[in-house]
Tab-separated table of C-alpha atoms and ligand atoms in Angstrom:
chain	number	residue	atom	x	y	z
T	21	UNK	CA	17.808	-1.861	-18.816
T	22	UNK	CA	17.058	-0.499	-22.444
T	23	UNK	CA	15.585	2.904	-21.159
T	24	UNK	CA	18.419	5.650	-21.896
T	25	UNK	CA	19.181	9.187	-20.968
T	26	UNK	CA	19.392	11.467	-23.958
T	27	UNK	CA	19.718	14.913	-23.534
T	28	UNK	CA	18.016	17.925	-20.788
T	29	UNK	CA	16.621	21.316	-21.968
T	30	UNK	CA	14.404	23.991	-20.295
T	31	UNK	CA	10.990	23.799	-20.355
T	32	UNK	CA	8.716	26.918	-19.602
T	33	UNK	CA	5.759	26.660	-19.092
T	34	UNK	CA	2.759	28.332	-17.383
T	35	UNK	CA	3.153	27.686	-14.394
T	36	UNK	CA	7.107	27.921	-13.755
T	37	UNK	CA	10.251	27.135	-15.501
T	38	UNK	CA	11.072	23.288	-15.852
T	39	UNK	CA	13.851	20.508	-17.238
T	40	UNK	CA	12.861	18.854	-20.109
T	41	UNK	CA	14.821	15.678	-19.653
T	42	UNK	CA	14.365	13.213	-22.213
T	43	UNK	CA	14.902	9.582	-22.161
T	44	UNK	CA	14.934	6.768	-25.399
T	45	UNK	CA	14.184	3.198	-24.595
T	46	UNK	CA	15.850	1.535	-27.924
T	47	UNK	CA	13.534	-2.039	-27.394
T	48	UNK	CA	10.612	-0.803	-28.194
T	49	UNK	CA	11.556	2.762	-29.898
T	50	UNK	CA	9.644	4.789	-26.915
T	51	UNK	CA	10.531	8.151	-25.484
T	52	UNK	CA	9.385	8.940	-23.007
T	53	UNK	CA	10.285	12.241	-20.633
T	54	UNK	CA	10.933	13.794	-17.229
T	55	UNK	CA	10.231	17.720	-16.296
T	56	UNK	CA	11.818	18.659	-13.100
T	57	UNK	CA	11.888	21.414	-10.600
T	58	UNK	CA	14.229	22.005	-8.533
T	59	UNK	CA	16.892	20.235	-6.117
T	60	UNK	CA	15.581	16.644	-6.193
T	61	UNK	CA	18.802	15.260	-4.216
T	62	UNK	CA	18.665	14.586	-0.006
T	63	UNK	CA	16.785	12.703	2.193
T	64	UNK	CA	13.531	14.903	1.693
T	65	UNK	CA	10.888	12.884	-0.498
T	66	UNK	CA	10.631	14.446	-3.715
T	67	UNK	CA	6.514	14.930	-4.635
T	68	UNK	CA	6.453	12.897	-7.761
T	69	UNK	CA	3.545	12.500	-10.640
T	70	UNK	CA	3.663	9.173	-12.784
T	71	UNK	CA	1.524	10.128	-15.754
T	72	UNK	CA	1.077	8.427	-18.528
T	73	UNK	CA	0.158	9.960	-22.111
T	74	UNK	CA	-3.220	10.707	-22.909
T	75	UNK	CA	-3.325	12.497	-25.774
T	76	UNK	CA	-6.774	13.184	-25.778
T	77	UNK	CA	-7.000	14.353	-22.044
T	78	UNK	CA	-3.737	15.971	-22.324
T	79	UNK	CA	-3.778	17.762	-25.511
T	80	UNK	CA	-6.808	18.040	-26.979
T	81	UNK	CA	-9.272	18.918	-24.066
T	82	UNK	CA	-10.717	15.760	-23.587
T	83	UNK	CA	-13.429	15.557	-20.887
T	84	UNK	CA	-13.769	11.800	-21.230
T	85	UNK	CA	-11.104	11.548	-18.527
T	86	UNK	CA	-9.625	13.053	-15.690
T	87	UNK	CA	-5.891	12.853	-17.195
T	88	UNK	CA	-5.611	16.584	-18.599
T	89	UNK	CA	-6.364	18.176	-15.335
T	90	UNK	CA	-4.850	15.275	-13.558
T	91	UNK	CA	-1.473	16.732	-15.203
T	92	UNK	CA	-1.856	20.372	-15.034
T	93	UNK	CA	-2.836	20.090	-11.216
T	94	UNK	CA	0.639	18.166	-11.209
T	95	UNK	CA	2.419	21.074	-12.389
T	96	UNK	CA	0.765	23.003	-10.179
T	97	UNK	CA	1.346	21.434	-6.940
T	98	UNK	CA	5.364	20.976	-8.291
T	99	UNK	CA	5.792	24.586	-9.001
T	100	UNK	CA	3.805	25.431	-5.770
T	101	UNK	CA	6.732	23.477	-3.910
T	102	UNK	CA	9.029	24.371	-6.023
T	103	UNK	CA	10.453	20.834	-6.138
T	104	UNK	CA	9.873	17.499	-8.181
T	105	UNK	CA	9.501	15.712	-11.240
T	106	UNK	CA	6.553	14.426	-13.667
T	107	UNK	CA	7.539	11.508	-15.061
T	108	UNK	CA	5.588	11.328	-18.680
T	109	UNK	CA	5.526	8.161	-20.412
T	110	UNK	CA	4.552	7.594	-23.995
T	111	UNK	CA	2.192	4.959	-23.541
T	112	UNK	CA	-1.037	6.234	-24.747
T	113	UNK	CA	-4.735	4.493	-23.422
T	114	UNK	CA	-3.286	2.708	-20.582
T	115	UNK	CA	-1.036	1.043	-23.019
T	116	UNK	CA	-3.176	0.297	-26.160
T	117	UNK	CA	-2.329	3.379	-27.978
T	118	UNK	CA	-4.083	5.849	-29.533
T	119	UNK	CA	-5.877	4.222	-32.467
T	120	UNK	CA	-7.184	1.199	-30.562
T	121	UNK	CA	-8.265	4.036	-27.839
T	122	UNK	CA	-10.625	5.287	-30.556
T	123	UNK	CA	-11.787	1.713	-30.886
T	124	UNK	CA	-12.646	1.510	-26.889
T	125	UNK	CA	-14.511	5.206	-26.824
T	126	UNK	CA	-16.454	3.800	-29.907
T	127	UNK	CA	-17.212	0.772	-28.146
T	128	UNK	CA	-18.213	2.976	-24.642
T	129	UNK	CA	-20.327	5.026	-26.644
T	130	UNK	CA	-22.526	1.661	-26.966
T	131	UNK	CA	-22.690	1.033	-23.227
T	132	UNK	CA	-19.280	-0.607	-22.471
T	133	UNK	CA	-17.176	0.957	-19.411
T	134	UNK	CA	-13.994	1.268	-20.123
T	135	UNK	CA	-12.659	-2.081	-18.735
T	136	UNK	CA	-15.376	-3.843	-20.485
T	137	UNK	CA	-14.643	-2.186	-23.603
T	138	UNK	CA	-10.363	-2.944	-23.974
T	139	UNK	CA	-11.537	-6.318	-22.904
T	140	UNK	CA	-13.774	-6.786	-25.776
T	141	UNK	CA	-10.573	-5.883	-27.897
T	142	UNK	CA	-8.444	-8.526	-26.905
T	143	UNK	CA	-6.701	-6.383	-24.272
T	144	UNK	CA	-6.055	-6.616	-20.587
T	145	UNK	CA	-7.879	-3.356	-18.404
T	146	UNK	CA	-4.560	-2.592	-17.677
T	147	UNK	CA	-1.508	-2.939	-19.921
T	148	UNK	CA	0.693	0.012	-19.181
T	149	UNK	CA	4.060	-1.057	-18.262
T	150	UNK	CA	6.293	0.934	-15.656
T	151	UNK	CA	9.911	-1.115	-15.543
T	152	UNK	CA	11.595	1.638	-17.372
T	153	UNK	CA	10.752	3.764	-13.759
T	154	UNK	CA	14.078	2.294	-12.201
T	155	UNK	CA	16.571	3.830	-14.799
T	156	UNK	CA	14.777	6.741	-14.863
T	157	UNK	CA	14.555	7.580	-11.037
T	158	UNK	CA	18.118	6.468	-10.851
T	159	UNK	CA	19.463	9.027	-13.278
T	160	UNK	CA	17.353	11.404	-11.970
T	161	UNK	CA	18.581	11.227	-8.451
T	162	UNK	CA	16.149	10.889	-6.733
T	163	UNK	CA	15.717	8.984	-3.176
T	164	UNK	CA	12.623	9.051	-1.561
T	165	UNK	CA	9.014	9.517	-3.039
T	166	UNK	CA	5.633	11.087	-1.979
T	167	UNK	CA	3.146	10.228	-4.787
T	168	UNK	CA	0.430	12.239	-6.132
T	169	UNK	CA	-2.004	9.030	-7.176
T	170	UNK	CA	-5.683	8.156	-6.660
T	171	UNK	CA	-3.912	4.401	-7.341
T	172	UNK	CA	-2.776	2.304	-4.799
T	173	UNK	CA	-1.400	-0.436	-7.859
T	174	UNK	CA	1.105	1.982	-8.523
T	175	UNK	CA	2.459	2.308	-5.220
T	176	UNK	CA	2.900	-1.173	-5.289
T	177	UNK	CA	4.691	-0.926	-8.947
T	178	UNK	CA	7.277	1.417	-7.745
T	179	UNK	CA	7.996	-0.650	-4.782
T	180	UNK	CA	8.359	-3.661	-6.670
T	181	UNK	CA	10.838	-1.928	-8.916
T	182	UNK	CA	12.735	-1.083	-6.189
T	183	UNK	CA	11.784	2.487	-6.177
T	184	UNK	CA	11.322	4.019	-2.291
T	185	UNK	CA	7.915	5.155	-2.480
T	186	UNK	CA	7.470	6.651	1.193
T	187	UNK	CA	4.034	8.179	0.762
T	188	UNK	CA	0.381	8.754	-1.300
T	189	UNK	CA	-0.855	11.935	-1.725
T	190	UNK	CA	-4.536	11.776	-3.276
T	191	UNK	CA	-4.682	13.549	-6.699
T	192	UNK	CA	-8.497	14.274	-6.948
T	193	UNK	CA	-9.215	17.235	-9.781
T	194	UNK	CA	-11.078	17.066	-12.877
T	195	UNK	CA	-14.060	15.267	-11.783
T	196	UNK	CA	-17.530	16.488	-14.599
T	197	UNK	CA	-20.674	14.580	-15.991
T	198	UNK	CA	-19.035	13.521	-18.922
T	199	UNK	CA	-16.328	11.091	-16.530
T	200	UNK	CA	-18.190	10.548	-14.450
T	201	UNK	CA	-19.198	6.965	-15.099
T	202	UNK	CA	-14.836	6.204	-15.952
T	203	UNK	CA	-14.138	7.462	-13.144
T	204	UNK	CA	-16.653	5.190	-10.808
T	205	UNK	CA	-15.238	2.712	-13.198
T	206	UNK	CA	-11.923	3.353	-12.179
T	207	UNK	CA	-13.054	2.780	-8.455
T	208	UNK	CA	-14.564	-0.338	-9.114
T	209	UNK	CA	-12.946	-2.446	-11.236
T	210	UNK	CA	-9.167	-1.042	-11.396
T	211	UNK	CA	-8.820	0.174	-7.480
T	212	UNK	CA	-8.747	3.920	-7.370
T	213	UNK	CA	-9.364	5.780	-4.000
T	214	UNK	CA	-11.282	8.922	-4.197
T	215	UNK	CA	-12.458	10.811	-1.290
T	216	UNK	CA	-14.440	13.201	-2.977
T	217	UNK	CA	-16.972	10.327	-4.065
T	218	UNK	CA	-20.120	11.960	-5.475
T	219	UNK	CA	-18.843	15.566	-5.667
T	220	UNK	CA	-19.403	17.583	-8.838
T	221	UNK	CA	-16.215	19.139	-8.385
C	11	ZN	ZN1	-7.052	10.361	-20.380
């Protein structure tokens, strides 16, 4: 496993003090990071985000997605508990990066959803790659899982890698009219469960 633990730090923020904990996967030159709350040692699951970077979503407002209050809901519900761990990775547009996710929007703002539209660049709806999850939940201790996820898939990837996923908590925020059409999109074609189907909220 290439994935490495660097170096910790804290991290506050506003809703709580976190651990910065950042990790260096020297195959591909990615870093990617953990922030952490609390105890996340003994048998109780520890509630758990997987996000992956969206830059637009996550730093610069983005309504074209649900992934910027997807993450700050995350922080939320961890500092609520006071216990568990985002796991950010650095692998922007489900895995096409940043300038190519300019190419899809462009290509959505003609008509294409957003499966249509990496497909019509050569890409795969779905490229985002989660093997460096094992190192990372190994050095961080933690056992058991309860998953905040609207995506069944990545149940499935963490118990392929090994990883004890026990349970799936539905992580429904964020919904407006401007995602609305990703997000049925999302249901469709790449498997999400939402509950709230059809609510503005
Ligand atoms: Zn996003």
């Amino acid at each position: 496993m290439s994935v490495k633990y660097v170096e910790s730090s804290k991290l506050p923020t506003s809703w709580g003090m976190f651990e910065m904990h950042g990790f260096a996967d020297d195959s591909n030159d990615k870093e990617h990071v953990v922030l952490s709350m609390g105890d996340l040692s003994g048998d109780q699951p520890v509630l758990v985000r997987i996000h992956s970077e969206c830059l637009t979503g996550d730093a610069l407002f983005s309504l074209r997605c649900d992934c910027g209050a997807q993450l700050q809901a995350a922080m939320h519900r961890i500092a609520v508990e006071g216990r568990g761990a985002i796991f950010y990775l650095r692998q922007e547009g489900r895995g096409i990066g940043l300038i190519n996710k300019i190419r899809a929007y462009h290509l959505q703002d003609k008509g294409a959803d957003t499966v249509e539209a990496n497909e019509q660049l050569g890409f795969g709806a779905d490229m985002r790659d989660y093997s460096m999850l094992k190192a990372m939940f190994d050095k961080m201790g933690i056992d058991k899982v309860k998953l905040m996820t609207n995506n069944p898939r990545k149940m499935e990837a963490l118990r392929e890698l090994g990883i004890n996923a026990v349970e799936r908590l539905p992580h429904e925020t964020g919904r407006n009219p401007h995602n609305a059409h990703y997000l049925e999109t999302k249901r469709g074609k790449l498997g999400h469960l939402f509950q709230a189907e059809g609510e503005d909220t």
